[in-house]
PDB file of C-alpha atoms in Angstrom:
ATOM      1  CA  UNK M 184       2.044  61.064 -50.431  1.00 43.00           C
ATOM      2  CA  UNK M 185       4.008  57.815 -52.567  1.00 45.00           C
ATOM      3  CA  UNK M 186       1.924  55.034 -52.604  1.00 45.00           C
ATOM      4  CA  UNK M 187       4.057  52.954 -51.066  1.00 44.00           C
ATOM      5  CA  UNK M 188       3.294  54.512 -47.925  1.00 40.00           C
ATOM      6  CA  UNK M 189      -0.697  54.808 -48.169  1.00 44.00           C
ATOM      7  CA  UNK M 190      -1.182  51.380 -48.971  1.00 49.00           C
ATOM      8  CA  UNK M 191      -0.048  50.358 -45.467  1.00 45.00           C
ATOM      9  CA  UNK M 192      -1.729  52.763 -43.811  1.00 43.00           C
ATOM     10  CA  UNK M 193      -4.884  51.730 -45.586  1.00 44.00           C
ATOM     11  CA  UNK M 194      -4.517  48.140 -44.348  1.00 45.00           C
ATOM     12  CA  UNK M 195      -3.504  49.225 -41.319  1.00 46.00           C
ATOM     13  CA  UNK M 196      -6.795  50.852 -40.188  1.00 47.00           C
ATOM     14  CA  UNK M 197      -8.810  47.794 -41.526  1.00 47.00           C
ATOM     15  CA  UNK M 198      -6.982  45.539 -39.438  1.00 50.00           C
ATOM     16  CA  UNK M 199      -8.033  48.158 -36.341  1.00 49.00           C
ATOM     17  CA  UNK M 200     -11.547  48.175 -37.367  1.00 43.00           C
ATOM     18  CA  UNK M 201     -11.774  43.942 -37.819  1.00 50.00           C
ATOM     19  CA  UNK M 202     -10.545  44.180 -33.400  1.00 51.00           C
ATOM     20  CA  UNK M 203     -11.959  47.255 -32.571  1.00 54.00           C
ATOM     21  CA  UNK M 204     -14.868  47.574 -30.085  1.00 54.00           C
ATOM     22  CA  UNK M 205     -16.956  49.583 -32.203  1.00 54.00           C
ATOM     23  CA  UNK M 206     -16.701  46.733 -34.678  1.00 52.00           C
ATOM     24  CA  UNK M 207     -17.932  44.396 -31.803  1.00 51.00           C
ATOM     25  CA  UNK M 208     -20.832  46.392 -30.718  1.00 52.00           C
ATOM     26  CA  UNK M 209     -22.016  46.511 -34.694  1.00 47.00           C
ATOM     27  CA  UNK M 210     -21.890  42.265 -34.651  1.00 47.00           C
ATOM     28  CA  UNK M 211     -23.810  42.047 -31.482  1.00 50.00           C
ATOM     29  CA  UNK M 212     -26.316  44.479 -32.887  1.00 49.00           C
ATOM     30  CA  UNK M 213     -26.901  42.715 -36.082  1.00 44.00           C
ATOM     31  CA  UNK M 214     -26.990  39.751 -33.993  1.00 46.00           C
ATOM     32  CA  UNK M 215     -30.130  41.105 -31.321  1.00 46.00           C
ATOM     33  CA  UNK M 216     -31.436  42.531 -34.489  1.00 47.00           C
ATOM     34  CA  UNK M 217     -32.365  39.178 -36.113  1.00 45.00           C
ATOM     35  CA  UNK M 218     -33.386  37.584 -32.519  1.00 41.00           C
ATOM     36  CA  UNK M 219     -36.016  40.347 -32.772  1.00 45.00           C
ATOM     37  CA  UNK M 220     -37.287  39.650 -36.106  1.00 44.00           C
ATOM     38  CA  UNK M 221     -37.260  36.193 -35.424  1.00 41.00           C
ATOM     39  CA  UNK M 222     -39.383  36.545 -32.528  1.00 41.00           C
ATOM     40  CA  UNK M 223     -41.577  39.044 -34.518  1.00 40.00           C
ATOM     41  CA  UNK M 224     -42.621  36.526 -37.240  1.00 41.00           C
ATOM     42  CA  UNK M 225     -43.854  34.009 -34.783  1.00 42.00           C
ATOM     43  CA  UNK M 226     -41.076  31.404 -34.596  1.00 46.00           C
ATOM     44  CA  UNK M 227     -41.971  29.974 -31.418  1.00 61.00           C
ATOM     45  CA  UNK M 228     -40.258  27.617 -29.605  1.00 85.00           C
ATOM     46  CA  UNK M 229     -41.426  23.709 -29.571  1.00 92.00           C
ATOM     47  CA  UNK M 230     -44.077  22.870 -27.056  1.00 95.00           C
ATOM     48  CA  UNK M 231     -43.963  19.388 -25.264  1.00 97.00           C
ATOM     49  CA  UNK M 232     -47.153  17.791 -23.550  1.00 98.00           C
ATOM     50  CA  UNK M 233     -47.001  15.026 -21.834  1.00 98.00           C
ATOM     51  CA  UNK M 234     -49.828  12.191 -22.291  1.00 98.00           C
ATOM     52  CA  UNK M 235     -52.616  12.126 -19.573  1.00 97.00           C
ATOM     53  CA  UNK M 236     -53.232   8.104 -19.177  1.00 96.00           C
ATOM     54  CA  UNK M 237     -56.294   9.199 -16.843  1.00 95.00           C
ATOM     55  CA  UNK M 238     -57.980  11.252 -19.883  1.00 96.00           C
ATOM     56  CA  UNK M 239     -56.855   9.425 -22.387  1.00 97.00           C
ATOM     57  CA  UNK M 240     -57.825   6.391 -24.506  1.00 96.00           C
ATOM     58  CA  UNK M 241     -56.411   3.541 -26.745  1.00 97.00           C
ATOM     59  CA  UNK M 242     -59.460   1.690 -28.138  1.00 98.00           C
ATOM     60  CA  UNK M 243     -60.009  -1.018 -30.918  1.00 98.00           C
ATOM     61  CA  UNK M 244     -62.389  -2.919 -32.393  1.00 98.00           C
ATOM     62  CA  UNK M 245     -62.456  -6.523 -34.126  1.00 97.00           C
ATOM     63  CA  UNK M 246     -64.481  -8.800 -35.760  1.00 92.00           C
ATOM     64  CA  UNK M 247     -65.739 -11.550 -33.460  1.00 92.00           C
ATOM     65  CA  UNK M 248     -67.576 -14.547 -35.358  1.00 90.00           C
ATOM     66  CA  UNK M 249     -70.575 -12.343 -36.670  1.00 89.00           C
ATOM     67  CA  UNK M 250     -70.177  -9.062 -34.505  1.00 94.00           C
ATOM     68  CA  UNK M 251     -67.885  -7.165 -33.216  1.00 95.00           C
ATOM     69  CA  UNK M 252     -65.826  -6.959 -30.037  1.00 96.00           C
ATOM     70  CA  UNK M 253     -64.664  -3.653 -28.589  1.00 97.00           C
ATOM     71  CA  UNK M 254     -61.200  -3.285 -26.238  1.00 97.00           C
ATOM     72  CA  UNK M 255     -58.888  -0.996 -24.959  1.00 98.00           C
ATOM     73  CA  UNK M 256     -55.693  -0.977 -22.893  1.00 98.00           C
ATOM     74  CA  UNK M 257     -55.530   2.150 -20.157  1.00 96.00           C
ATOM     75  CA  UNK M 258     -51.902   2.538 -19.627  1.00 97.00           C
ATOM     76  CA  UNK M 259     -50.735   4.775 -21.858  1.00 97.00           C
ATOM     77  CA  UNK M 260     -47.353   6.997 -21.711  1.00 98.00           C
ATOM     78  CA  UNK M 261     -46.116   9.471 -24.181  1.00 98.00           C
ATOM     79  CA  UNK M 262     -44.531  13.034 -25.135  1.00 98.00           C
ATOM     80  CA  UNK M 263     -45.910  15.142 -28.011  1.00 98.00           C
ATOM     81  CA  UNK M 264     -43.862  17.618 -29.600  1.00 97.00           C
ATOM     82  CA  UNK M 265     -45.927  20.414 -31.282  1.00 95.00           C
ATOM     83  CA  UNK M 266     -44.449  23.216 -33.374  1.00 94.00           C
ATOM     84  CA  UNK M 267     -46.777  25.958 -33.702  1.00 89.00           C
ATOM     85  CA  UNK M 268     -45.455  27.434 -36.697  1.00 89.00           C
ATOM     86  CA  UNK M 269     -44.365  24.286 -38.557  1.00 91.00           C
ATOM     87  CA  UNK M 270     -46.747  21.344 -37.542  1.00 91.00           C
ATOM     88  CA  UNK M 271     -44.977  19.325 -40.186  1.00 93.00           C
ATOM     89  CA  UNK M 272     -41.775  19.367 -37.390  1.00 95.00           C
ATOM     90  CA  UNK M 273     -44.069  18.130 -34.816  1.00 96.00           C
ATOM     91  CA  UNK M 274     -43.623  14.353 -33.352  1.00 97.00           C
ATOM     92  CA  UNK M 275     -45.062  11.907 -31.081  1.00 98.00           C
ATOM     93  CA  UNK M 276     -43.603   9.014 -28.853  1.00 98.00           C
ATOM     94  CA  UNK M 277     -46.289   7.007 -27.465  1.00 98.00           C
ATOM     95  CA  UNK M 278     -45.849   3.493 -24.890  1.00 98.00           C
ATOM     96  CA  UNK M 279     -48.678   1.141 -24.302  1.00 98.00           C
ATOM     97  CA  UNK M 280     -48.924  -1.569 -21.189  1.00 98.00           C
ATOM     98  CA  UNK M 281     -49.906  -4.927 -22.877  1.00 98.00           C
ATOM     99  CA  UNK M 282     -51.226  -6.252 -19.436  1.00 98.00           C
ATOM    100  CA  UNK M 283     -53.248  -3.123 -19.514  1.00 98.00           C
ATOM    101  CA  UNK M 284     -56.040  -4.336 -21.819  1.00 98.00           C
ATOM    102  CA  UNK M 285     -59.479  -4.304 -21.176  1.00 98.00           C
ATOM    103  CA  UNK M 286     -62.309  -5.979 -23.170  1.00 97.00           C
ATOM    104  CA  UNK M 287     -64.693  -5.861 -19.757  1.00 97.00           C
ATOM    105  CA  UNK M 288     -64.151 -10.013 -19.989  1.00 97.00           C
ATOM    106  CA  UNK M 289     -61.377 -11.632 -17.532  1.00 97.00           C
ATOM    107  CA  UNK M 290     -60.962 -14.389 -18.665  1.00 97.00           C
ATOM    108  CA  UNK M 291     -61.128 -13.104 -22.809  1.00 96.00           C
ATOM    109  CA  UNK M 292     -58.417 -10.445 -21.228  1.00 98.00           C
ATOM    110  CA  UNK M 293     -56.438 -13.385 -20.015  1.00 97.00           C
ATOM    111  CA  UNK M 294     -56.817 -15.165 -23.493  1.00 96.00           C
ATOM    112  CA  UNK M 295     -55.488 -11.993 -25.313  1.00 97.00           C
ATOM    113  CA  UNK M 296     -52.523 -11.371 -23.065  1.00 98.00           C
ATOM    114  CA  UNK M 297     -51.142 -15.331 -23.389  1.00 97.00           C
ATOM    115  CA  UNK M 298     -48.744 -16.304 -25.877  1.00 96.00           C
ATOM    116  CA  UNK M 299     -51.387 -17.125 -28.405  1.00 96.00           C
ATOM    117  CA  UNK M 300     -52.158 -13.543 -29.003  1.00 96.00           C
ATOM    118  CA  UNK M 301     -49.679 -10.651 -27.481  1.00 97.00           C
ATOM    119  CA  UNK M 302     -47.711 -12.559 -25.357  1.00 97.00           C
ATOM    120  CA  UNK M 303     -47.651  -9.644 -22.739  1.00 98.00           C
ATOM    121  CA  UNK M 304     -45.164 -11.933 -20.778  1.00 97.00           C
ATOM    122  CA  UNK M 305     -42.204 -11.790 -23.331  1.00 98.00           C
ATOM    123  CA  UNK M 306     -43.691  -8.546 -25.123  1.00 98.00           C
ATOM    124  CA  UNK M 307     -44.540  -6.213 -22.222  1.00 98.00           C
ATOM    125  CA  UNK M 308     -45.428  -3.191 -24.172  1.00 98.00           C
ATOM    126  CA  UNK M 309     -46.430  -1.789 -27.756  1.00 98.00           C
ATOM    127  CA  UNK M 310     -44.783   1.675 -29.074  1.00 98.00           C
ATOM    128  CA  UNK M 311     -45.144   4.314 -31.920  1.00 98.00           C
ATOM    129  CA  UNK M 312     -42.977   6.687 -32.848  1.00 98.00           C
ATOM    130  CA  UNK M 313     -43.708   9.587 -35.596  1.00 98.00           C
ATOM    131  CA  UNK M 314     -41.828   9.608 -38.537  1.00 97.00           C
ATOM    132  CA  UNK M 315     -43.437  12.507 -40.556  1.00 97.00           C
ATOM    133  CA  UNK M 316     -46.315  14.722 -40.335  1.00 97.00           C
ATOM    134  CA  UNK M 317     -48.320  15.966 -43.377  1.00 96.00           C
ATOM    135  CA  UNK M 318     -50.991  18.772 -42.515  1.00 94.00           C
ATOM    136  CA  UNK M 319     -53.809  18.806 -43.970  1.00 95.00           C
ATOM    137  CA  UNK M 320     -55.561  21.784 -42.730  1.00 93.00           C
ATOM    138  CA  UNK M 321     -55.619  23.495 -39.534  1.00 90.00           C
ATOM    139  CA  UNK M 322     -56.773  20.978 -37.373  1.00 93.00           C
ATOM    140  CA  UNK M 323     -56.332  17.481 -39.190  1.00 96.00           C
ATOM    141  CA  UNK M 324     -53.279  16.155 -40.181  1.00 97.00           C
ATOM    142  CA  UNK M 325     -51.990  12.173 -41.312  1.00 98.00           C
ATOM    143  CA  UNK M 326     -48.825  11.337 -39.001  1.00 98.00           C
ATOM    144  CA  UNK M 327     -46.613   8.663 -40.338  1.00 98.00           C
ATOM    145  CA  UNK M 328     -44.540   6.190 -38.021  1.00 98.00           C
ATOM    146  CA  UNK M 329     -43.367   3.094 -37.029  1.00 98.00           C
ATOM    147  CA  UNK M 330     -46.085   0.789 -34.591  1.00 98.00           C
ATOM    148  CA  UNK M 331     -44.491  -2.034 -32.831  1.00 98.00           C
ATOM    149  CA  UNK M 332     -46.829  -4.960 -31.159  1.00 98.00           C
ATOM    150  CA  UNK M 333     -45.488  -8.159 -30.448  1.00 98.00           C
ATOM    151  CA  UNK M 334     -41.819  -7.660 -31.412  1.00 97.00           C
ATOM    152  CA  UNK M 335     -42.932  -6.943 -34.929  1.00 98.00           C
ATOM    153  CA  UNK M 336     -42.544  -2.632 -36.625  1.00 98.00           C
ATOM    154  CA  UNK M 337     -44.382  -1.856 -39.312  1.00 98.00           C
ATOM    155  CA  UNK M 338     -45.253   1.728 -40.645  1.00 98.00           C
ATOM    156  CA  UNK M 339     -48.695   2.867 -40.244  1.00 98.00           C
ATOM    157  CA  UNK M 340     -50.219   6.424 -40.640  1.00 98.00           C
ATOM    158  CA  UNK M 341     -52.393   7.857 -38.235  1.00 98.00           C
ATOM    159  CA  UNK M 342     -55.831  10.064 -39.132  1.00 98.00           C
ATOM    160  CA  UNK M 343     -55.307  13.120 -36.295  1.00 98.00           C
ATOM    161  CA  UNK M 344     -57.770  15.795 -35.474  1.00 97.00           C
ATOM    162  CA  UNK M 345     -56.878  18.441 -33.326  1.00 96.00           C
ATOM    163  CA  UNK M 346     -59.888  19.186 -30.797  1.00 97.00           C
ATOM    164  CA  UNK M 347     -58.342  22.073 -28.935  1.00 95.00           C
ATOM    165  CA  UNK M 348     -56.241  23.761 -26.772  1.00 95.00           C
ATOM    166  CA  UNK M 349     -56.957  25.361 -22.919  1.00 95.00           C
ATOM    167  CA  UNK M 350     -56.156  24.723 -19.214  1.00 94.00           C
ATOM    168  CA  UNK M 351     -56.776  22.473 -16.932  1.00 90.00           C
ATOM    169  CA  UNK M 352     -58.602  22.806 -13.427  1.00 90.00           C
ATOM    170  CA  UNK M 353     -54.778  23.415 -12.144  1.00 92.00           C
ATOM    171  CA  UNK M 354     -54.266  25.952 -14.699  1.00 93.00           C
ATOM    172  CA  UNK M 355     -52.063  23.904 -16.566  1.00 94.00           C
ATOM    173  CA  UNK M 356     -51.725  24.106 -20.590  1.00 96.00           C
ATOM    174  CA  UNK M 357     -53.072  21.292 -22.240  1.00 96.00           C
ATOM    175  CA  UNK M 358     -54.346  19.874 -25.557  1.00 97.00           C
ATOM    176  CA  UNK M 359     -57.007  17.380 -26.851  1.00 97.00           C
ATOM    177  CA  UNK M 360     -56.662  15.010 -29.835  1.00 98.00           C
ATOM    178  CA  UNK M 361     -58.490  12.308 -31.614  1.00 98.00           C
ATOM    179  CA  UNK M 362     -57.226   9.697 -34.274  1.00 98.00           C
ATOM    180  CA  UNK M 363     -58.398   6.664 -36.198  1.00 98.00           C
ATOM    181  CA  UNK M 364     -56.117   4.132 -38.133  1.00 98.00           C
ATOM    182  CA  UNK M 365     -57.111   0.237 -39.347  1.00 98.00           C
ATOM    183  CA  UNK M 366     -54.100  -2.414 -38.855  1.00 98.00           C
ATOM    184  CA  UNK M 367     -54.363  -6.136 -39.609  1.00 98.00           C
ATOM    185  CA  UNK M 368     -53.184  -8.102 -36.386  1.00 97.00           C
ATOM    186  CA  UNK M 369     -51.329 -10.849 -38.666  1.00 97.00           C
ATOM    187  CA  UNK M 370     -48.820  -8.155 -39.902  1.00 97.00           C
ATOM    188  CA  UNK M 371     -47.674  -8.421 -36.051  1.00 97.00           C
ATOM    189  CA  UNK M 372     -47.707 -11.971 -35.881  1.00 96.00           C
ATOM    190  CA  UNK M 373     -51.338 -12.283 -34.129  1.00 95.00           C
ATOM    191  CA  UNK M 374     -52.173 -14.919 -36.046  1.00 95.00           C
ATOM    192  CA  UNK M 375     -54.107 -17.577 -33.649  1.00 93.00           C
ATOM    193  CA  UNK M 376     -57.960 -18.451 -35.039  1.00 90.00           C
ATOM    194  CA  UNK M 377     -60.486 -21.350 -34.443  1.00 87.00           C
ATOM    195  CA  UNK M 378     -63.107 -22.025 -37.029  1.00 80.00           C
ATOM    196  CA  UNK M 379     -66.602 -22.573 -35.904  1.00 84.00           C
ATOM    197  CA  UNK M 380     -68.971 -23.768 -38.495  1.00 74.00           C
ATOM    198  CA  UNK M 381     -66.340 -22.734 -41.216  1.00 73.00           C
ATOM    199  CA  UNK M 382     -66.772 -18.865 -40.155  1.00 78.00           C
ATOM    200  CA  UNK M 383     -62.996 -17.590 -38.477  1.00 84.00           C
ATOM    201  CA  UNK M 384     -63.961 -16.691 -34.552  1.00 85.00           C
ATOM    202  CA  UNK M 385     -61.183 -13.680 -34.619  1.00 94.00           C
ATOM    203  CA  UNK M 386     -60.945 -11.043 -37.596  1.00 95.00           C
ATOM    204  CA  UNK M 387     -57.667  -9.903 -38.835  1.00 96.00           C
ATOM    205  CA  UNK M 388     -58.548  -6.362 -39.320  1.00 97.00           C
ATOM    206  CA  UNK M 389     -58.562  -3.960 -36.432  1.00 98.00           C
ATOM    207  CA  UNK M 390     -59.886  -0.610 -36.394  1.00 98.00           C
ATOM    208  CA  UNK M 391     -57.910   1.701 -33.638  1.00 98.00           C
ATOM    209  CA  UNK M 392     -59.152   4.845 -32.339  1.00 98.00           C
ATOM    210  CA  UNK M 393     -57.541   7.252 -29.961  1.00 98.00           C
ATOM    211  CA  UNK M 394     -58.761   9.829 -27.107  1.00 98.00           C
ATOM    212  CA  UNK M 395     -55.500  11.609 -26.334  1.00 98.00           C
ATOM    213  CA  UNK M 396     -55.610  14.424 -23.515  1.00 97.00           C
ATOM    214  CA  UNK M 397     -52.017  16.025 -22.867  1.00 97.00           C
ATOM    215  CA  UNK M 398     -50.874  18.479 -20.809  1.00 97.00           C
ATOM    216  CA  UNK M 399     -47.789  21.013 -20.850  1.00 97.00           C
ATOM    217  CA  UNK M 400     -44.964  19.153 -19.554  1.00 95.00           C
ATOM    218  CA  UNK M 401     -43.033  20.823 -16.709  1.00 83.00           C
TER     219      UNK M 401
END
């Protein structure tokens, strides 16, 4: 048969096999085929909880003349973002009431929220938001992000221990966590002292600690 006629039958029956529903059915194999082995290695989709204020606690602790004074403020809203198989994609978003702070003293409570500490009037809550996670073994990892208090960010990296995972007395999913981090309350501009005796009455460094309970959000 000349050449000049095989050629064009050749490209011919390509072009029928490139529209052709047998061609078609192959794609969408290939294409179910790699869903499947996906899903066989374990790449699981990201799991959102959503912070339980009621179970949950934002604590700190500061220097007071010569002791220490312990606080913590009980409104508390957040998502966290876990990825099963990749913790290092995992985030957190976390909002704090400023009027919600408790140091069991009303009228210290009163002091703290006025304009010569947090100023909960004009700065009504503090955030974080998670820049990076770095594991560090199974159930302890440093999380990176941005804390904002008074109208002032500044990057801070939190110590987090992961206490477990079950279900709650509704049967919802939920998780427990626990982390520590030490900020000083002038990078924030929380600067307001008195000195008695020539010793400061506030410190400047404050040690946070965190309670979190979450649960699986719907």
């Amino acid at each position: 048969m000349p050449s000049s006629l095989v050629n064009p039958m050749l490209i011919a029956g390509k072009n029928r096999l490139k529209s052709s529903p047998m061609r078609k059915t192959y794609l969408f194999s290939l294409a179910a085929i790699g869903l499947a082995l996906s899903v066989s290695h374990g790449f699981a989709a990201i799991e959102t909880y959503k912070i339980d204020p009621v179970h949950s606690t934002i604590g700190f602790k500061i220097r007071h003349l010569t002791g220490k004074v312990t606080g913590r403020f009980a409104d508390v809203t957040g998502l966290i973002n876990i990825d099963p198989d990749q913790p290092e994609n995992s985030s957190v978003e976390a909002e704090i009431q400023v009027k919600s702070i408790d140091t069991a003293n009303e009228k210290r409570d009163g002091h703290l929220k006025s304009a010569d500490f947090f100023d909960a009037e004009k700065f009504a809550t503090m955030t974080f938001k998670s820049k990076k996670v770095r594991q560090i073994d199974k159930e302890t990892a440093d999380v990176l992000g941005d804390l904002t208090i008074h109208g002032e960010t500044k990057e801070v990296t939190l110590r987090v221990h992961f206490l477990g995972k079950g279900k709650g007395m509704d049967g919802t999913p939920q998780t427990g966590w626990e982390a520590t981090t030490k900020i000083k309350r002038s990078d924030f501009g929380l600067v307001w002292n008195k000195l008695v005796e020539g010793t400061a009455m506030v410190g400047d460094d404050v040690d946070i600690s965190l309670e979190i309970e979450s649960d699986l959000a719907k």
